[in-house]
Structures are given as structure tokens and as C-alpha cells.
Amino acid sequence: MKVVVAGGSFAGLAVALGLGGRNTVLVEPHPIGEHTKSANAMPFPLAVRFGGRASILEVHPELVLHVGGRVFRQPIDPPYVTVDYRRFCTHMLEAAGVEVIPAHALAVRPGGVSTTRGEIEAGVVVDATGPMAALAASIRPGYAERSHAGVGLEVEVPRPAGLSPGLHFYVEDALPPGYGWAFGAGDRARIGVYLYQRRSWRVREVLEGFLARFGVAGGSRHGGLIPWRLRAPVVGDVFVVGDAAGQVMPTTAEGIRPALYFGYFLGQRLREVVEGRVELAEAKRRYQAEVWRRRRAWRGLELLQRFVSVVPASLDAALLAGGQRLGFGDRMFRRYVRAMGGGS
Ligand SMILES: Cc1cc2nc3c(=O)[nH]c(=O)nc-3n(C[C@H](O)[C@H](O)[C@H](O)COP(=O)(O)OP(=O)(O)OC[C@H]3O[C@@H](n4cnc5c(N)ncnc54)[C@H](O)[C@@H]3O)c2cc1C
């Protein structure tokens, strides 16, 4: 049975890896690893496991939260790293050993997928095409509706003087609900803004204002929608994973860890199907259960997102200060990491 995976970024590559390359083709319009949209920060163990040590550009042992004019430092374990997207993805592709068809997947057809390079026969179809979920939306119009999506935009520029290692986040009343960030990546830095609600503000303007404080004017922008509410993980006979399935954690917009975790889990279940050990219906059931058991964590983070969207940054800062005094910082971070695969 042939598996067609549409989308060759974190989620699609993780599915291919979980499948062990068995009977799998990947449909991706861009050369693998050439088209990043993200700051590419993730937990250290996950980066080593999926992208290899050589993909790591910088280790970040702490969160540095610039909130309401105050600065909070929280050591993190595991540390996070920023990675080189191209090296990360090509490492995954080599490990998966799958054929890549350079095309856009357009729609699901009986027995296959239609693409800009013609029809491809498929026994199983996976949609890992990112926020617009091209294939799931082809059979369920409205699947990728945008009211539960934010928007992120960033630049990669030479590292500004004084940017220390650590994931720097900025929450201020001068910024719309969401946050700004500045992450070092060796001699470069990734600086961007994330708005929880796509419609409410002009993201380019907000980014320009944010960059000015670092003395940065140029750099090419990349980014896109960030869907933060879980969508159905199976639509008809199509498995949906990563951003396509809304698997981005609310509040933080961490999407790489869920894409890798759920993608690999799904790939393993499909491998059992391809090898004739498990029925397709059972694979669907297990994948759906694995995703939906995170529903509570997602709801909790969505409530937190709503809370920080409406309270002034000074109140966020007061709560953070109180939490740190009581030693909650470490505990909260561990809980957050455990909510989604434990960081490895
Ligand atoms: C500015 C910004 C910064 C971010 N920073 C971070 C961060 O530091 N850490 C973190 O954890 N998360 C971050 N995120 C979120 C993270 O980037 C995503 O959650 C993650 O990329 C999801 O991976 P994915 O494979 O599901 O989707 P994507 O990375 O969106 O990949 C989808 C793939 O599908 C391909 N594709 C699209 N349409 C089709 C089609 N019709 N047919 C075939 N292929 C198609 C695309 O070319 C792409 O390669 C950030 C997001 C943004 C916007």
C-alpha cells in the first residue's frame, strides 16, 4: 500500500521517518529545507534526534522574559536550541530515504491525489501542507478556517550587539496581544512578532516598529499563519498533521515540537498498516486518540492566551514576579514541556 505525504517540512518529514521510508512518496513544491517560515527554536534533545547535532546553531539555557518593562530570567531544562532549517530537514530526508515529487498537491481523488504533476496513486494520504491544509480542505471546505489562527512575521539579520544567548520574549502594552522575540542563531539573529489574532493589527507595521529598537531596518521577511486550535486529525480517509491540523500550542506558538511528535507517531502507526500488522481503521483510531488526549492542555493554553491578551503587561509582570518568588517558574516550565511529548 502506497502512502502519499503532502508537505515536506517538519510534520511531513517526521511522518516519512516514522514510516521508515516504506512505500512512501513526499509531495513538496520547494526543494527540501529551502523555504523556512520560522525562528526554528526547539528543545535540544528533539533537535539532536531529528535534525542531528550539526543542525544546531546555538543553545539557549534560559528564557529571558521582557515583560512590562521588567526582565525575568528563567533557566530551562531541557535547554532550547535554534537550528539551521536546511541542515535539519535534509538530515531528516536522508534518514527517511523517501522519494520527493516536486509538486503542489491539489486535491484528494478516489484512489489517489491530484497534483500539479498529475495524479498519484495512494492507499493512504497524509496532509502535512501547513496552515491551509490543502488536502483536508479539498474534501471538507472550511476545514482550515482562520478565526483560530494568529500570524507571525520575522527577519533573520546579523546579530545585534548585546543580544545574549537565551530565548528573549517581549510582552508590552505597546505591542498588540501576542509577543515579540529575538533569538540568537550563531552570528545571526531571528527577530519577529507574533499576533494572536490575525485580523486585528497590521503585522508588517508592528514588525517594523519592533525591529527599530534593535537598530534593524532591512532583511527579508518570512512567516505566515499560526493555527492554534486543534482541528480534526482525520478527515474522511486523510490523516492531517502539524500546522495543517492546528497543532500549534496556544500562547507560545510552539509548533515544531508537536509537528515532529505527532508526525513521527502517525508515521509509526502507518508503518504498521503498510506492514499488514494493523488495519487502517485501527491506525486512525490510535492517531485520533493520541491527538485528542492533548485537548485539555490546548484548552488551558488557549485560556492563558486569552488572559494575557486582555490584561496589562504590568499585571503579567507582577504575576511573574510572584510566581518566581514562590519557585513556580521551573515547575510551570516542566509542566508545559510535559504537556507535549516531554521535549524529546
Ligand atoms: C514567524 C514564525 C516563527 C515561528 N517560530 C517558531 C519557533 O521558533 N519554534 C516553534 O516551535 N514554532 C515556530 N513557529 C511555528 C512553526 O513554524 C510551525 O508550527 C511548523 O513549521 C509546522 O510544521 P509543518 O510541517 O506542520 O508545516 P509547515 O512548516 O508550514 O510546512 C508545510 C509544508 O507543506 C508545503 N506545502 C504547502 N502547500 C502544499 C501543497 N499544496 N502540496 C504540497 N506541499 C505543500 C510547504 O511548502 C511546506 O514545506 C513559527 C511560525 C512562524 C510563522
PDB file of N, CA, C and O in Angstrom, residues 281-340:
ATOM      1  N   ALA A 281      -8.273   1.295   9.937  1.00  0.00           N
ATOM      2  CA  ALA A 281      -9.244   1.877  10.883  1.00  0.00           C
ATOM      3  C   ALA A 281      -8.639   1.967  12.283  1.00  0.00           C
ATOM      4  O   ALA A 281      -8.884   2.932  13.021  1.00  0.00           O
ATOM      5  N   GLU A 282      -7.820   0.986  12.642  1.00  0.00           N
ATOM      6  CA  GLU A 282      -7.185   0.994  13.961  1.00  0.00           C
ATOM      7  C   GLU A 282      -6.123   2.106  14.034  1.00  0.00           C
ATOM      8  O   GLU A 282      -5.987   2.800  15.049  1.00  0.00           O
ATOM      9  N   ALA A 283      -5.407   2.279  12.940  1.00  0.00           N
ATOM     10  CA  ALA A 283      -4.405   3.368  12.905  1.00  0.00           C
ATOM     11  C   ALA A 283      -5.097   4.719  13.072  1.00  0.00           C
ATOM     12  O   ALA A 283      -4.612   5.589  13.800  1.00  0.00           O
ATOM     13  N   LYS A 284      -6.236   4.881  12.416  1.00  0.00           N
ATOM     14  CA  LYS A 284      -6.992   6.139  12.556  1.00  0.00           C
ATOM     15  C   LYS A 284      -7.376   6.354  14.016  1.00  0.00           C
ATOM     16  O   LYS A 284      -7.228   7.432  14.571  1.00  0.00           O
ATOM     17  N   ARG A 285      -7.900   5.293  14.610  1.00  0.00           N
ATOM     18  CA  ARG A 285      -8.377   5.398  15.986  1.00  0.00           C
ATOM     19  C   ARG A 285      -7.234   5.800  16.923  1.00  0.00           C
ATOM     20  O   ARG A 285      -7.367   6.697  17.750  1.00  0.00           O
ATOM     21  N   ARG A 286      -6.071   5.152  16.743  1.00  0.00           N
ATOM     22  CA  ARG A 286      -4.952   5.442  17.662  1.00  0.00           C
ATOM     23  C   ARG A 286      -4.409   6.858  17.458  1.00  0.00           C
ATOM     24  O   ARG A 286      -4.057   7.540  18.409  1.00  0.00           O
ATOM     25  N   TYR A 287      -4.341   7.278  16.209  1.00  0.00           N
ATOM     26  CA  TYR A 287      -3.807   8.624  15.951  1.00  0.00           C
ATOM     27  C   TYR A 287      -4.757   9.682  16.527  1.00  0.00           C
ATOM     28  O   TYR A 287      -4.331  10.629  17.196  1.00  0.00           O
ATOM     29  N   GLN A 288      -6.048   9.476  16.295  1.00  0.00           N
ATOM     30  CA  GLN A 288      -7.021  10.459  16.825  1.00  0.00           C
ATOM     31  C   GLN A 288      -6.945  10.514  18.348  1.00  0.00           C
ATOM     32  O   GLN A 288      -6.948  11.597  18.942  1.00  0.00           O
ATOM     33  N   ALA A 289      -6.840   9.346  18.976  1.00  0.00           N
ATOM     34  CA  ALA A 289      -6.789   9.312  20.449  1.00  0.00           C
ATOM     35  C   ALA A 289      -5.543  10.049  20.950  1.00  0.00           C
ATOM     36  O   ALA A 289      -5.590  10.797  21.934  1.00  0.00           O
ATOM     37  N   GLU A 290      -4.425   9.845  20.267  1.00  0.00           N
ATOM     38  CA  GLU A 290      -3.165  10.480  20.691  1.00  0.00           C
ATOM     39  C   GLU A 290      -3.262  12.008  20.618  1.00  0.00           C
ATOM     40  O   GLU A 290      -2.745  12.714  21.476  1.00  0.00           O
ATOM     41  N   VAL A 291      -3.940  12.484  19.574  1.00  0.00           N
ATOM     42  CA  VAL A 291      -4.082  13.943  19.447  1.00  0.00           C
ATOM     43  C   VAL A 291      -5.093  14.468  20.471  1.00  0.00           C
ATOM     44  O   VAL A 291      -4.800  15.408  21.225  1.00  0.00           O
ATOM     45  N   TRP A 292      -6.263  13.833  20.526  1.00  0.00           N
ATOM     46  CA  TRP A 292      -7.331  14.399  21.372  1.00  0.00           C
ATOM     47  C   TRP A 292      -7.003  14.316  22.849  1.00  0.00           C
ATOM     48  O   TRP A 292      -7.535  15.080  23.652  1.00  0.00           O
ATOM     49  N   ARG A 293      -6.078  13.443  23.256  1.00  0.00           N
ATOM     50  CA  ARG A 293      -5.762  13.428  24.687  1.00  0.00           C
ATOM     51  C   ARG A 293      -4.975  14.675  25.105  1.00  0.00           C
ATOM     52  O   ARG A 293      -4.789  14.939  26.283  1.00  0.00           O
ATOM     53  N   ARG A 294      -4.530  15.481  24.120  1.00  0.00           N
ATOM     54  CA  ARG A 294      -3.871  16.752  24.424  1.00  0.00           C
ATOM     55  C   ARG A 294      -4.872  17.909  24.506  1.00  0.00           C
ATOM     56  O   ARG A 294      -4.499  19.053  24.716  1.00  0.00           O
ATOM     57  N   ARG A 295      -6.169  17.584  24.301  1.00  0.00           N
ATOM     58  CA  ARG A 295      -7.153  18.660  24.180  1.00  0.00           C
ATOM     59  C   ARG A 295      -7.188  19.552  25.427  1.00  0.00           C
ATOM     60  O   ARG A 295      -7.291  20.767  25.334  1.00  0.00           O
ATOM     61  N   ARG A 296      -7.077  18.933  26.589  1.00  0.00           N
ATOM     62  CA  ARG A 296      -7.143  19.738  27.821  1.00  0.00           C
ATOM     63  C   ARG A 296      -5.977  20.712  27.919  1.00  0.00           C
ATOM     64  O   ARG A 296      -6.132  21.868  28.304  1.00  0.00           O
ATOM     65  N   ALA A 297      -4.797  20.207  27.579  1.00  0.00           N
ATOM     66  CA  ALA A 297      -3.617  21.085  27.623  1.00  0.00           C
ATOM     67  C   ALA A 297      -3.801  22.248  26.653  1.00  0.00           C
ATOM     68  O   ALA A 297      -3.497  23.406  26.982  1.00  0.00           O
ATOM     69  N   TRP A 298      -4.327  21.950  25.471  1.00  0.00           N
ATOM     70  CA  TRP A 298      -4.545  23.024  24.478  1.00  0.00           C
ATOM     71  C   TRP A 298      -5.555  24.040  24.994  1.00  0.00           C
ATOM     72  O   TRP A 298      -5.380  25.239  24.831  1.00  0.00           O
ATOM     73  N   ARG A 299      -6.634  23.530  25.634  1.00  0.00           N
ATOM     74  CA  ARG A 299      -7.650  24.456  26.174  1.00  0.00           C
ATOM     75  C   ARG A 299      -7.047  25.355  27.236  1.00  0.00           C
ATOM     76  O   ARG A 299      -7.302  26.549  27.284  1.00  0.00           O
ATOM     77  N   GLY A 300      -6.246  24.750  28.123  1.00  0.00           N
ATOM     78  CA  GLY A 300      -5.615  25.525  29.194  1.00  0.00           C
ATOM     79  C   GLY A 300      -4.740  26.630  28.617  1.00  0.00           C
ATOM     80  O   GLY A 300      -4.790  27.786  29.060  1.00  0.00           O
ATOM     81  N   LEU A 301      -3.962  26.281  27.600  1.00  0.00           N
ATOM     82  CA  LEU A 301      -3.082  27.284  26.996  1.00  0.00           C
ATOM     83  C   LEU A 301      -3.890  28.339  26.236  1.00  0.00           C
ATOM     84  O   LEU A 301      -3.494  29.505  26.171  1.00  0.00           O
ATOM     85  N   GLU A 302      -5.033  27.930  25.690  1.00  0.00           N
ATOM     86  CA  GLU A 302      -5.866  28.922  24.997  1.00  0.00           C
ATOM     87  C   GLU A 302      -6.451  29.921  26.012  1.00  0.00           C
ATOM     88  O   GLU A 302      -6.521  31.122  25.759  1.00  0.00           O
ATOM     89  N   LEU A 303      -6.826  29.411  27.179  1.00  0.00           N
ATOM     90  CA  LEU A 303      -7.338  30.320  28.218  1.00  0.00           C
ATOM     91  C   LEU A 303      -6.252  31.294  28.660  1.00  0.00           C
ATOM     92  O   LEU A 303      -6.497  32.487  28.844  1.00  0.00           O
ATOM     93  N   LEU A 304      -5.031  30.766  28.810  1.00  0.00           N
ATOM     94  CA  LEU A 304      -3.916  31.634  29.194  1.00  0.00           C
ATOM     95  C   LEU A 304      -3.689  32.707  28.119  1.00  0.00           C
ATOM     96  O   LEU A 304      -3.465  33.886  28.433  1.00  0.00           O
ATOM     97  N   GLN A 305      -3.789  32.289  26.865  1.00  0.00           N
ATOM     98  CA  GLN A 305      -3.617  33.240  25.756  1.00  0.00           C
ATOM     99  C   GLN A 305      -4.660  34.358  25.834  1.00  0.00           C
ATOM    100  O   GLN A 305      -4.346  35.532  25.654  1.00  0.00           O
ATOM    101  N   ARG A 306      -5.897  33.951  26.138  1.00  0.00           N
ATOM    102  CA  ARG A 306      -6.960  34.969  26.245  1.00  0.00           C
ATOM    103  C   ARG A 306      -6.669  35.912  27.408  1.00  0.00           C
ATOM    104  O   ARG A 306      -6.869  37.116  27.315  1.00  0.00           O
ATOM    105  N   PHE A 307      -6.198  35.326  28.512  1.00  0.00           N
ATOM    106  CA  PHE A 307      -5.920  36.134  29.702  1.00  0.00           C
ATOM    107  C   PHE A 307      -4.827  37.169  29.400  1.00  0.00           C
ATOM    108  O   PHE A 307      -5.017  38.363  29.626  1.00  0.00           O
ATOM    109  N   VAL A 308      -3.703  36.695  28.851  1.00  0.00           N
ATOM    110  CA  VAL A 308      -2.609  37.652  28.622  1.00  0.00           C
ATOM    111  C   VAL A 308      -2.947  38.639  27.505  1.00  0.00           C
ATOM    112  O   VAL A 308      -2.340  39.699  27.411  1.00  0.00           O
ATOM    113  N   SER A 309      -3.949  38.299  26.685  1.00  0.00           N
ATOM    114  CA  SER A 309      -4.373  39.238  25.628  1.00  0.00           C
ATOM    115  C   SER A 309      -5.092  40.450  26.204  1.00  0.00           C
ATOM    116  O   SER A 309      -5.103  41.507  25.585  1.00  0.00           O
ATOM    117  N   VAL A 310      -5.730  40.278  27.366  1.00  0.00           N
ATOM    118  CA  VAL A 310      -6.558  41.386  27.870  1.00  0.00           C
ATOM    119  C   VAL A 310      -5.962  42.123  29.069  1.00  0.00           C
ATOM    120  O   VAL A 310      -6.348  43.258  29.325  1.00  0.00           O
ATOM    121  N   VAL A 311      -5.033  41.492  29.785  1.00  0.00           N
ATOM    122  CA  VAL A 311      -4.526  42.198  30.977  1.00  0.00           C
ATOM    123  C   VAL A 311      -3.324  43.059  30.595  1.00  0.00           C
ATOM    124  O   VAL A 311      -2.605  42.742  29.647  1.00  0.00           O
ATOM    125  N   PRO A 312      -3.092  44.149  31.325  1.00  0.00           N
ATOM    126  CA  PRO A 312      -1.926  44.974  31.019  1.00  0.00           C
ATOM    127  C   PRO A 312      -0.631  44.217  31.344  1.00  0.00           C
ATOM    128  O   PRO A 312      -0.607  43.335  32.206  1.00  0.00           O
ATOM    129  N   ALA A 313       0.416  44.564  30.622  1.00  0.00           N
ATOM    130  CA  ALA A 313       1.698  43.872  30.801  1.00  0.00           C
ATOM    131  C   ALA A 313       2.210  44.028  32.235  1.00  0.00           C
ATOM    132  O   ALA A 313       2.899  43.154  32.758  1.00  0.00           O
ATOM    133  N   SER A 314       1.837  45.149  32.886  1.00  0.00           N
ATOM    134  CA  SER A 314       2.304  45.338  34.271  1.00  0.00           C
ATOM    135  C   SER A 314       1.731  44.241  35.182  1.00  0.00           C
ATOM    136  O   SER A 314       2.395  43.776  36.112  1.00  0.00           O
ATOM    137  N   LEU A 315       0.501  43.792  34.889  1.00  0.00           N
ATOM    138  CA  LEU A 315      -0.085  42.719  35.699  1.00  0.00           C
ATOM    139  C   LEU A 315       0.611  41.380  35.396  1.00  0.00           C
ATOM    140  O   LEU A 315       0.913  40.600  36.307  1.00  0.00           O
ATOM    141  N   ASP A 316       0.895  41.132  34.121  1.00  0.00           N
ATOM    142  CA  ASP A 316       1.674  39.936  33.764  1.00  0.00           C
ATOM    143  C   ASP A 316       2.981  39.924  34.551  1.00  0.00           C
ATOM    144  O   ASP A 316       3.407  38.899  35.091  1.00  0.00           O
ATOM    145  N   ALA A 317       3.631  41.112  34.594  1.00  0.00           N
ATOM    146  CA  ALA A 317       4.938  41.205  35.254  1.00  0.00           C
ATOM    147  C   ALA A 317       4.786  40.927  36.753  1.00  0.00           C
ATOM    148  O   ALA A 317       5.598  40.205  37.349  1.00  0.00           O
ATOM    149  N   ALA A 318       3.731  41.475  37.359  1.00  0.00           N
ATOM    150  CA  ALA A 318       3.531  41.261  38.803  1.00  0.00           C
ATOM    151  C   ALA A 318       3.299  39.773  39.080  1.00  0.00           C
ATOM    152  O   ALA A 318       3.836  39.210  40.052  1.00  0.00           O
ATOM    153  N   LEU A 319       2.525  39.111  38.206  1.00  0.00           N
ATOM    154  CA  LEU A 319       2.257  37.683  38.399  1.00  0.00           C
ATOM    155  C   LEU A 319       3.529  36.855  38.218  1.00  0.00           C
ATOM    156  O   LEU A 319       3.795  35.911  38.971  1.00  0.00           O
ATOM    157  N   LEU A 320       4.311  37.238  37.218  1.00  0.00           N
ATOM    158  CA  LEU A 320       5.575  36.514  37.004  1.00  0.00           C
ATOM    159  C   LEU A 320       6.500  36.672  38.204  1.00  0.00           C
ATOM    160  O   LEU A 320       7.121  35.701  38.656  1.00  0.00           O
ATOM    161  N   ALA A 321       6.570  37.905  38.730  1.00  0.00           N
ATOM    162  CA  ALA A 321       7.445  38.161  39.877  1.00  0.00           C
ATOM    163  C   ALA A 321       7.002  37.310  41.071  1.00  0.00           C
ATOM    164  O   ALA A 321       7.814  36.661  41.735  1.00  0.00           O
ATOM    165  N   GLY A 322       5.687  37.286  41.312  1.00  0.00           N
ATOM    166  CA  GLY A 322       5.161  36.486  42.420  1.00  0.00           C
ATOM    167  C   GLY A 322       5.459  35.012  42.210  1.00  0.00           C
ATOM    168  O   GLY A 322       5.904  34.306  43.122  1.00  0.00           O
ATOM    169  N   GLY A 323       5.221  34.527  40.987  1.00  0.00           N
ATOM    170  CA  GLY A 323       5.469  33.114  40.662  1.00  0.00           C
ATOM    171  C   GLY A 323       6.918  32.743  40.873  1.00  0.00           C
ATOM    172  O   GLY A 323       7.233  31.687  41.429  1.00  0.00           O
ATOM    173  N   GLN A 324       7.817  33.626  40.446  1.00  0.00           N
ATOM    174  CA  GLN A 324       9.249  33.316  40.610  1.00  0.00           C
ATOM    175  C   GLN A 324       9.648  33.279  42.078  1.00  0.00           C
ATOM    176  O   GLN A 324      10.409  32.421  42.507  1.00  0.00           O
ATOM    177  N   ARG A 325       9.070  34.240  42.853  1.00  0.00           N
ATOM    178  CA  ARG A 325       9.393  34.263  44.299  1.00  0.00           C
ATOM    179  C   ARG A 325       8.981  32.956  44.956  1.00  0.00           C
ATOM    180  O   ARG A 325       9.659  32.422  45.813  1.00  0.00           O
ATOM    181  N   LEU A 326       7.851  32.394  44.502  1.00  0.00           N
ATOM    182  CA  LEU A 326       7.346  31.154  45.104  1.00  0.00           C
ATOM    183  C   LEU A 326       7.969  29.903  44.471  1.00  0.00           C
ATOM    184  O   LEU A 326       7.602  28.776  44.784  1.00  0.00           O
ATOM    185  N   GLY A 327       8.890  30.125  43.514  1.00  0.00           N
ATOM    186  CA  GLY A 327       9.585  28.991  42.887  1.00  0.00           C
ATOM    187  C   GLY A 327       8.735  28.251  41.878  1.00  0.00           C
ATOM    188  O   GLY A 327       8.978  27.080  41.589  1.00  0.00           O
ATOM    189  N   PHE A 328       7.718  28.934  41.293  1.00  0.00           N
ATOM    190  CA  PHE A 328       6.829  28.264  40.336  1.00  0.00           C
ATOM    191  C   PHE A 328       7.413  28.173  38.925  1.00  0.00           C
ATOM    192  O   PHE A 328       6.963  27.369  38.127  1.00  0.00           O
ATOM    193  N   GLY A 329       8.391  29.056  38.639  1.00  0.00           N
ATOM    194  CA  GLY A 329       8.860  29.181  37.258  1.00  0.00           C
ATOM    195  C   GLY A 329       9.297  27.846  36.685  1.00  0.00           C
ATOM    196  O   GLY A 329       8.848  27.425  35.617  1.00  0.00           O
ATOM    197  N   ASP A 330      10.148  27.153  37.424  1.00  0.00           N
ATOM    198  CA  ASP A 330      10.696  25.884  36.958  1.00  0.00           C
ATOM    199  C   ASP A 330       9.577  24.854  36.789  1.00  0.00           C
ATOM    200  O   ASP A 330       9.502  24.142  35.788  1.00  0.00           O
ATOM    201  N   ARG A 331       8.688  24.808  37.789  1.00  0.00           N
ATOM    202  CA  ARG A 331       7.598  23.823  37.774  1.00  0.00           C
ATOM    203  C   ARG A 331       6.667  24.052  36.570  1.00  0.00           C
ATOM    204  O   ARG A 331       6.259  23.134  35.890  1.00  0.00           O
ATOM    205  N   MET A 332       6.355  25.327  36.324  1.00  0.00           N
ATOM    206  CA  MET A 332       5.461  25.647  35.204  1.00  0.00           C
ATOM    207  C   MET A 332       6.102  25.250  33.875  1.00  0.00           C
ATOM    208  O   MET A 332       5.442  24.701  32.993  1.00  0.00           O
ATOM    209  N   PHE A 333       7.408  25.518  33.769  1.00  0.00           N
ATOM    210  CA  PHE A 333       8.069  25.181  32.512  1.00  0.00           C
ATOM    211  C   PHE A 333       8.068  23.658  32.298  1.00  0.00           C
ATOM    212  O   PHE A 333       7.780  23.169  31.205  1.00  0.00           O
ATOM    213  N   ARG A 334       8.362  22.910  33.345  1.00  0.00           N
ATOM    214  CA  ARG A 334       8.374  21.438  33.216  1.00  0.00           C
ATOM    215  C   ARG A 334       6.995  20.922  32.824  1.00  0.00           C
ATOM    216  O   ARG A 334       6.856  20.009  32.026  1.00  0.00           O
ATOM    217  N   ARG A 335       5.975  21.516  33.413  1.00  0.00           N
ATOM    218  CA  ARG A 335       4.614  21.098  33.109  1.00  0.00           C
ATOM    219  C   ARG A 335       4.273  21.389  31.639  1.00  0.00           C
ATOM    220  O   ARG A 335       3.672  20.574  30.950  1.00  0.00           O
ATOM    221  N   TYR A 336       4.705  22.552  31.221  1.00  0.00           N
ATOM    222  CA  TYR A 336       4.468  22.940  29.822  1.00  0.00           C
ATOM    223  C   TYR A 336       5.161  21.946  28.876  1.00  0.00           C
ATOM    224  O   TYR A 336       4.576  21.491  27.889  1.00  0.00           O
ATOM    225  N   VAL A 337       6.388  21.583  29.186  1.00  0.00           N
ATOM    226  CA  VAL A 337       7.126  20.661  28.307  1.00  0.00           C
ATOM    227  C   VAL A 337       6.461  19.281  28.310  1.00  0.00           C
ATOM    228  O   VAL A 337       6.301  18.654  27.262  1.00  0.00           O
ATOM    229  N   ARG A 338       6.027  18.844  29.497  1.00  0.00           N
ATOM    230  CA  ARG A 338       5.398  17.511  29.596  1.00  0.00           C
ATOM    231  C   ARG A 338       4.079  17.437  28.820  1.00  0.00           C
ATOM    232  O   ARG A 338       3.692  16.371  28.346  1.00  0.00           O
ATOM    233  N   ALA A 339       3.415  18.585  28.682  1.00  0.00           N
ATOM    234  CA  ALA A 339       2.101  18.588  28.009  1.00  0.00           C
ATOM    235  C   ALA A 339       2.196  18.124  26.564  1.00  0.00           C
ATOM    236  O   ALA A 339       1.208  17.727  25.953  1.00  0.00           O
ATOM    237  N   MET A 340       3.387  18.158  26.002  1.00  0.00           N
ATOM    238  CA  MET A 340       3.508  17.794  24.583  1.00  0.00           C
ATOM    239  C   MET A 340       4.767  16.981  24.356  1.00  0.00           C
ATOM    240  O   MET A 340       5.791  17.489  23.907  1.00  0.00           O
TER     241      MET A 340
END
